[in-house]
XYZ file of C-alpha atoms in Angstrom:
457
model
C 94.023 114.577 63.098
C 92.497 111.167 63.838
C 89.156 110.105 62.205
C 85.799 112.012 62.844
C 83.138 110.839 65.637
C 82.687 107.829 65.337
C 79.108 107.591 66.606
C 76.196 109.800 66.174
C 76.799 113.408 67.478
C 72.500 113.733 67.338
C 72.209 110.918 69.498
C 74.870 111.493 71.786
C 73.283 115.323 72.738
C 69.829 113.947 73.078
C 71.016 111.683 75.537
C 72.965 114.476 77.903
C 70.224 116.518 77.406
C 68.230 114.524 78.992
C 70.674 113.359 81.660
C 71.663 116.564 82.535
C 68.680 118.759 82.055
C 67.453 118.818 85.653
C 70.942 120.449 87.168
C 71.187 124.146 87.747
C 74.916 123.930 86.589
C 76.826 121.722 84.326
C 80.585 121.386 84.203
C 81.728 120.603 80.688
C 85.180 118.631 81.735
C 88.106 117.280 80.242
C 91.419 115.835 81.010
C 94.819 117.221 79.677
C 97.724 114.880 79.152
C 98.857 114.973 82.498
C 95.319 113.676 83.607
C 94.352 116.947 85.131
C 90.205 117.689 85.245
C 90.175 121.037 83.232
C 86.249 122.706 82.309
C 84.549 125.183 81.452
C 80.696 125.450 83.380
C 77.361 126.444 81.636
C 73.852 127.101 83.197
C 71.120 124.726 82.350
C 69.820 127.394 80.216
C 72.692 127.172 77.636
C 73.022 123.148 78.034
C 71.198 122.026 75.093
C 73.702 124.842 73.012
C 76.190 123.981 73.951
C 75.947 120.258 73.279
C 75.825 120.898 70.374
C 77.798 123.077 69.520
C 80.706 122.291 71.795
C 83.213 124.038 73.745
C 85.654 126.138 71.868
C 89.219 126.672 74.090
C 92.759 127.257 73.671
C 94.256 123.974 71.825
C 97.194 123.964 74.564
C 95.258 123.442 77.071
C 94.787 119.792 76.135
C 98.042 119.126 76.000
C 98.552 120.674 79.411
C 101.375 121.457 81.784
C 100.967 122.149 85.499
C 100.981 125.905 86.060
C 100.537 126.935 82.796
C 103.998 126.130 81.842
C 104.499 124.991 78.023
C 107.376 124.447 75.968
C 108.074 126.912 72.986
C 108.430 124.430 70.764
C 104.808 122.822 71.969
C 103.146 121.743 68.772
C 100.172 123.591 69.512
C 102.412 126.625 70.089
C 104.305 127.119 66.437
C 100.958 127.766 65.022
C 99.535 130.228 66.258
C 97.875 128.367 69.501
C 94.530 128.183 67.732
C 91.435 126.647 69.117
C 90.284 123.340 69.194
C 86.921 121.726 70.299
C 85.662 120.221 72.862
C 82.692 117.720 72.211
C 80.589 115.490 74.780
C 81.512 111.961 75.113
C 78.850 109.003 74.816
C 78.021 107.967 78.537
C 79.560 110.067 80.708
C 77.304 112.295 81.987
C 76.539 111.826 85.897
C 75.948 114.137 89.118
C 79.311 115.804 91.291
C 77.135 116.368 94.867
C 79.993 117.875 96.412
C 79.725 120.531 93.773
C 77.390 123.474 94.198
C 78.222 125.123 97.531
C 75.438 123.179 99.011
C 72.955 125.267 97.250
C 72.927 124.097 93.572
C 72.435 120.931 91.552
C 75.645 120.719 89.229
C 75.789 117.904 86.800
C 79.095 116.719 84.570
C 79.761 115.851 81.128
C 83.086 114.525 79.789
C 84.506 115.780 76.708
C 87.148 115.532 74.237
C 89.579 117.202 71.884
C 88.599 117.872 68.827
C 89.295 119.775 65.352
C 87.290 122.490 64.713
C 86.018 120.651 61.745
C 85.148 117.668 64.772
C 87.657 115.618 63.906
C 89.366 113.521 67.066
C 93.165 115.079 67.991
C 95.846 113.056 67.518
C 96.781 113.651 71.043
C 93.918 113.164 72.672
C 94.753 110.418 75.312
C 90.908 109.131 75.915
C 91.102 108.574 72.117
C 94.351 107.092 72.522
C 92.893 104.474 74.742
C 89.492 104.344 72.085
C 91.819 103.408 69.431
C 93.174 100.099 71.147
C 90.527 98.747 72.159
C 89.058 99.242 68.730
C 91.783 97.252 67.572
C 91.339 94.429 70.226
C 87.203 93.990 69.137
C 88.458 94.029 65.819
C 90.622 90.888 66.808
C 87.656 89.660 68.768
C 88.668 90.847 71.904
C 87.363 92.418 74.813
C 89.153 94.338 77.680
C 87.529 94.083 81.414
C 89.843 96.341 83.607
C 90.374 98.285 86.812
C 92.735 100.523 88.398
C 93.994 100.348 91.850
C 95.017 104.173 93.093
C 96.376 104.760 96.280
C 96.617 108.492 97.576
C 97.711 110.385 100.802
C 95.404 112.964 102.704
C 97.829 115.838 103.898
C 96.660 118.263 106.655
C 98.988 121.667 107.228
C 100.499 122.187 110.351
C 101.254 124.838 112.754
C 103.852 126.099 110.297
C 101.667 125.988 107.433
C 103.403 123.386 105.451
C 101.129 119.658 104.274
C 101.862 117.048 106.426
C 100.737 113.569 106.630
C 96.952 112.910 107.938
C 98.846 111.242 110.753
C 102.024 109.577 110.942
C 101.818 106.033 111.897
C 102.679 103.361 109.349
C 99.704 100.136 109.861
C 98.474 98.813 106.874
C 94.474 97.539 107.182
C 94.867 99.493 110.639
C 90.601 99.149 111.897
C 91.626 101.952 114.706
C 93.151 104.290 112.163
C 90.605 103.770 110.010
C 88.119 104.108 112.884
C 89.738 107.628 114.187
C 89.381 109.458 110.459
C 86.511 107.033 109.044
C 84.499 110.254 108.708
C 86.921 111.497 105.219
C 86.634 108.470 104.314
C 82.507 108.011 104.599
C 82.435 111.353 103.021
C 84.404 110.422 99.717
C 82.945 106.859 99.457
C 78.921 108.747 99.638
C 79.628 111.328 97.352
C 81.523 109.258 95.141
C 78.908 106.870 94.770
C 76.218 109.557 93.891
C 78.779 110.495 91.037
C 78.056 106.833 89.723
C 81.025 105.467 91.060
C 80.535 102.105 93.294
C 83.583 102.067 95.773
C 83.756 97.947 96.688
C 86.592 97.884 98.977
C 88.292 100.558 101.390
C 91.456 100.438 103.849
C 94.362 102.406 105.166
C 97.293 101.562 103.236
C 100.704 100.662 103.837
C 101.960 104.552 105.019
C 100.597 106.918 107.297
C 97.541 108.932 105.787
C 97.980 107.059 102.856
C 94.856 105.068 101.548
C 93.054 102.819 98.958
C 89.212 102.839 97.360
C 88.923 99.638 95.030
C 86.365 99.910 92.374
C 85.041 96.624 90.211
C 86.161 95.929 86.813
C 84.380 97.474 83.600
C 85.012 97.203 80.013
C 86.202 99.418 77.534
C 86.971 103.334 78.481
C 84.369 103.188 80.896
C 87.189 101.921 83.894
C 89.701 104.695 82.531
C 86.738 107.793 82.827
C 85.868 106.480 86.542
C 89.568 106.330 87.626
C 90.036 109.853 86.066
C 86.340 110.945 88.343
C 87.679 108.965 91.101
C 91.011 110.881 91.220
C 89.513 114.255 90.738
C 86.655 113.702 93.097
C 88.534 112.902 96.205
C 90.699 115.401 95.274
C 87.749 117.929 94.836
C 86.067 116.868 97.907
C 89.290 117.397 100.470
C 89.890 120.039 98.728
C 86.407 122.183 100.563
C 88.123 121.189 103.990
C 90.219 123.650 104.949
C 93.506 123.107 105.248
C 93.375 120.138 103.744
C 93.860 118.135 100.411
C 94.365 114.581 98.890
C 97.316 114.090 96.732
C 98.101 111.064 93.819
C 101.644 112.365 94.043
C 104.093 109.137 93.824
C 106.341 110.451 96.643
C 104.827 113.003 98.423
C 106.866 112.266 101.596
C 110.668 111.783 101.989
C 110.827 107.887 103.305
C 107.313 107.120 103.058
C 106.323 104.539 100.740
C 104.944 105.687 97.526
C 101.163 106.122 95.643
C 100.902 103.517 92.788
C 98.061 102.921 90.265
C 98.049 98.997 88.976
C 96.558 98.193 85.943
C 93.915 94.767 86.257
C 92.886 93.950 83.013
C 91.899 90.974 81.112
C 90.891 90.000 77.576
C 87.150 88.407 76.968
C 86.226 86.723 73.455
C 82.654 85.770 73.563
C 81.644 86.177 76.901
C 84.543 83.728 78.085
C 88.247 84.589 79.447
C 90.496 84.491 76.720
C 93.445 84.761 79.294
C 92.107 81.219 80.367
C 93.460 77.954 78.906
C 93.055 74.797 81.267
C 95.612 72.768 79.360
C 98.449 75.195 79.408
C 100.617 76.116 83.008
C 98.929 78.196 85.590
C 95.980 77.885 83.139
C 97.391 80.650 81.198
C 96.636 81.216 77.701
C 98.829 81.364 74.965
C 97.128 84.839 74.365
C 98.215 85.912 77.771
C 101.809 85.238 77.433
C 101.910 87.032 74.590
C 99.806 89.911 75.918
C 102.228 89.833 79.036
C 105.328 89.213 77.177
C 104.389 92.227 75.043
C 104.336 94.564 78.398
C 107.636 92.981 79.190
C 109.522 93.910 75.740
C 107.960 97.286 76.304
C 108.333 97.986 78.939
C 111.003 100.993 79.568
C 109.251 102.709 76.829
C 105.972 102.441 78.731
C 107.576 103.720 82.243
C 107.493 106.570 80.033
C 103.548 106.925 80.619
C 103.195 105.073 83.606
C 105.914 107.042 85.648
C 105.179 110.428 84.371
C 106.695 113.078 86.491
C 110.169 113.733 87.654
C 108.564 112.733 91.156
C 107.649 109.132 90.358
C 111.759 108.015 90.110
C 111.382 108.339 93.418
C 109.079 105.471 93.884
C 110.881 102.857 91.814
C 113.644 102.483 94.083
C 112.148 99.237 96.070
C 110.557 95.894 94.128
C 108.405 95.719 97.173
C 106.473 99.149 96.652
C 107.086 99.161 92.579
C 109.060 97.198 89.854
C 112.550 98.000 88.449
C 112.929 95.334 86.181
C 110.772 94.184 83.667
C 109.779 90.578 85.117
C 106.904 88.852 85.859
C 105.203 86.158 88.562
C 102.216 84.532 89.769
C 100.655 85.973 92.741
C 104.097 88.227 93.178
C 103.913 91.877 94.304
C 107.644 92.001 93.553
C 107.343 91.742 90.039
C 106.399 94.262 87.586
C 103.442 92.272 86.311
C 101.812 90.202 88.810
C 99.658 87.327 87.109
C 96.321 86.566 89.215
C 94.999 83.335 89.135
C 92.371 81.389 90.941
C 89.990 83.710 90.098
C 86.227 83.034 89.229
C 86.384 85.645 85.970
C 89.887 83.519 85.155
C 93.608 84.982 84.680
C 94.253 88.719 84.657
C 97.682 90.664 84.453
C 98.080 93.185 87.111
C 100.689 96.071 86.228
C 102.474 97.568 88.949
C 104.825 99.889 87.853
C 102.431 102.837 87.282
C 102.101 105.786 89.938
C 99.261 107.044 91.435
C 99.786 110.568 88.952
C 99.782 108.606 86.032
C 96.931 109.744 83.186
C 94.668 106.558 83.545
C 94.225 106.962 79.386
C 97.822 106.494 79.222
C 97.977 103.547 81.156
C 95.605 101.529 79.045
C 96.230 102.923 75.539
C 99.930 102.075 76.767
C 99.628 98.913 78.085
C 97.400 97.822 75.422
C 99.518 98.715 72.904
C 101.870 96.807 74.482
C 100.334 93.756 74.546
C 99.116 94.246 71.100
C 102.277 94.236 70.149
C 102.849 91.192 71.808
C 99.676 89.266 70.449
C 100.563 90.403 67.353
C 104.212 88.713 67.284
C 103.762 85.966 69.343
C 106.334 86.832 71.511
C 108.258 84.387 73.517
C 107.630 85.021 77.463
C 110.438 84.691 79.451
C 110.447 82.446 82.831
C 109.098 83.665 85.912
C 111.110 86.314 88.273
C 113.813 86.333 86.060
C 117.052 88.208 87.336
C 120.533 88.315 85.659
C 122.323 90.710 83.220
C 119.800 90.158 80.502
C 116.537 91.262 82.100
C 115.431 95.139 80.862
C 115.668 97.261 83.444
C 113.892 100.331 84.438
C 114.605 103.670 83.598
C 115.806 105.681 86.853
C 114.741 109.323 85.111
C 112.285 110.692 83.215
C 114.652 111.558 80.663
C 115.862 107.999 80.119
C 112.114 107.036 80.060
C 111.365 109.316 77.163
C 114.095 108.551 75.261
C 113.216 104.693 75.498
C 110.164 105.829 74.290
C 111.760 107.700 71.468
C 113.598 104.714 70.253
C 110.937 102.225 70.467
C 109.330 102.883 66.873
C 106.620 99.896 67.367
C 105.400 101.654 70.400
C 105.157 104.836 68.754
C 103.419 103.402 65.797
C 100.736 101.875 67.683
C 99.714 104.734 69.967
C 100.372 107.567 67.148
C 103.204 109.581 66.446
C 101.564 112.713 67.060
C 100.554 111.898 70.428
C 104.093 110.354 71.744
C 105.569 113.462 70.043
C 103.596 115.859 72.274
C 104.109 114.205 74.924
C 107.797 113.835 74.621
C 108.156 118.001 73.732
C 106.165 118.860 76.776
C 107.775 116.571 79.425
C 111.475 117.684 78.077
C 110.103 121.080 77.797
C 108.988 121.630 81.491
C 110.106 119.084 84.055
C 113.026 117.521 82.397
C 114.897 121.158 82.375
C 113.099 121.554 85.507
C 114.696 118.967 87.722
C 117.798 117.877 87.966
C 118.965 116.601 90.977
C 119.507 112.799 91.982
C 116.460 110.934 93.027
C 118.283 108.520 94.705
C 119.149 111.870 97.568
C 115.858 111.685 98.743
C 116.056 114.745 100.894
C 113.197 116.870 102.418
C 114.630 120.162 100.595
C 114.556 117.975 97.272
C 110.890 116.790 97.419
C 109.475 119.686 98.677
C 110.125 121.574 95.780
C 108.460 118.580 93.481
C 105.612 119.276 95.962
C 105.370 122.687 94.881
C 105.047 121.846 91.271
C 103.100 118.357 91.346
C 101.312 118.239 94.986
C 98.035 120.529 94.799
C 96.916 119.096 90.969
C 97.962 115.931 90.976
């Protein structure tokens, strides 16, 4: 287990109390390692309990599995499956107003895994993320990030199967938008009651596939509003009848694919530390090795950033997502793409995740990564470089986790008892799962990934 709380438990249930003491209901909410919202609901008349005394639930069920499917050799299982708890998080209480059948006030708290002596998990992935940034203040650092999620509204059709919102491929289309503006106005307005402040929205590059941008914030705090944002929309379709919204990578045979890019920068004093006027493209020496880092890394990382059998799908074009481990300025053909120009200076934008991916994972990953990186000074290699030499992307899940395996200063960074869940469960379930070629992307093929992934992720 991973060091107790490490801020004041007192403080932290005074403070939900009295955020969360008006609702009728209050959904006590975490996210397993797949990234899926799982909770347990009390009414206001047990909140102030159960602050503080937590939730108390199968261990498992943090380290998760879609349809309740878990390896026999899950760590959790060979002991007996015991219970673990579940304690509210420091600022991450708000309101879900699509919640309560239009009748009641229901109110959310994010928690996290816990011993039963309160001690964090060791594979707790919003702890995971905790623990890198703690290690980047303690360098002097701070992280300012977003994520960019794209996602596809499916509708069933006369046959009952989930079909594209419509089918027309126009990127920034103003009719399409126009014509189904009122999902859109709907998610956006409920959204923003939940706290989150959607900047920027637009049909993306597929049919019924779309984006929501959301500003940068530091620490966690962008990592819990991706993980609301994803299962909010997902939430709200999901009242509408016959349909839902899916973060799927490939939910379509032929259709481009759902990715989630990583923006992040590092601040040191209130000024961009990724920002050096004297050097090229005003890039720091910090930021090449941050970036070169992510590079070394990186088919250990695809690991956590491509997390289902699904998302080998996706990295099949450089246009729509990375398969080698290069970088550029201002290139969406590269696996990093390095922003410049901005006001806020430099930041790294990482493309190879998919829309599924756990956004705890992404940062503790990427982090890590560049960590690494900083803390090696690694050489970065020239822009868009091709040839025999550059890494190359993993083209299964399997091959991901066993670059992950083998890459010990990864593993030592995030925590060995984290990567080793993770790598039991994945080989467990979807590895023996799936096995046919992702490159035959057939309908037959895919629709049986959409069985598994399409409804929770």
């Amino acid at each position: 287990m991973a060091s107790s709380q490490e801020y004041d438990e007192k403080e932290v249930v005074d403070n939900c109390y009295e955020k969360l003491k008006d609702f009728d209901y209050i959904r006590f909410t975490f996210n397993d390692m797949s990234g899926t919202g799982r909770c347990k609901v009390v009414h206001q008349r047990h909140l102030k309990t159960t602050l503080e005394s937590g939730i108390r639930s199968a261990g498992v069920t943090a380290i998760g599995s879609l349809g309740n499917k878990l390896p026999k050799d899950c760590l959790m299982m060979d002991n007996g499956c015991p219970d673990m708890l579940y304690l509210p998080q420091k600022g991450t209480c708000h309101a879900l107003p699509w919640a309560g059948c239009g009748k009641y006030k229901v109110g959310e708290v994010l928690t996290d895994v816990h011993s039963l002596d309160r001690r964090y998990a060791d594979f707790s992935t919003r702890h995971a993320a905790m623990r890198q940034l703690r290690t980047l203040k303690e360098m002097g650092y701070e992280v300012l990030s977003a994520y960019e999620l794209e996602y596809y509204i499916m509708k069933k059709d006369e046959s009952g199967s989930y079909v594209s919102l419509y089918d027309k491929d126009e990127y920034e289309s103003a009719f399409l938008w126009t014509k189904y503006e009122k999902f859109m106005y709907e998610i956006e307005s409920n959204l923003f009651g939940a706290g989150i402040n959607i900047e920027h929205m637009h049909t993306e590059y597929a049919g019924g596939q779309f984006e929501m941008t959301v500003p940068p914030e530091t620490g966690v705090n962008s990592a819990d509003t991706a993980i609301l944002y994803k299962n909010g929309i997902k939430e709200i379709l999901g009242l509408h009848e016959g349909y839902l919204a899916t973060f799927m990578s490939k939910p379509i045979a032929k259709k481009a694919g759902s990715g989630c890019h990583f923006n992040h920068s590092l601040w040191k004093d209130g000024k961009p530390a990724f920002y050096d006027e004297t050097k090229e493209h005003g890039l720091s020496d910090l930021a090449r090795y941050f970036l070169a880092g992510q590079l070394k890394h990186a088919r250990a990382l695809t690991a956590f950033l491509a997390p289902t059998y699904n998302c080998y799908r996706r990295i099949v074009c450089p246009f729509a997502a990375p398969n080698i481990a290069n970088w550029g300025i201002d290139s969406r053909e590269c696996y990093v793409r390095v922003k410049i120009g901005s006001s806020t200076g430099p930041y790294l934008e990482n493309r190879l995740g998919g829309a599924v991916a756990n956004p705890y994972l992404v940062m503790a990953s990427i982090l890590a990564a560049g960590i690494d990186g900083v803390r090696h000074k690694m050489e970065l290699p020239e822009q868009k470089a091709q040839g025999p030499d550059v890494i190359r992307m993993p083209k299964s899940l399997e091959e991901a986790l066993k670059a992950l395996e083998e890459d010990n200063d990864l593993k030592e960074i995030l925590g060995k008892g984290l990567v080793e869940n993770y790598i039991r469960t994945k080989r467990g379930v979807e590895v023996k799962m799936f096995n046919s070629d992702v490159g035959q992307e057939s309908a037959e093929d895919i629709e049986k990934e959409r069985q598994f992934y399409m409804d929770l992720l």
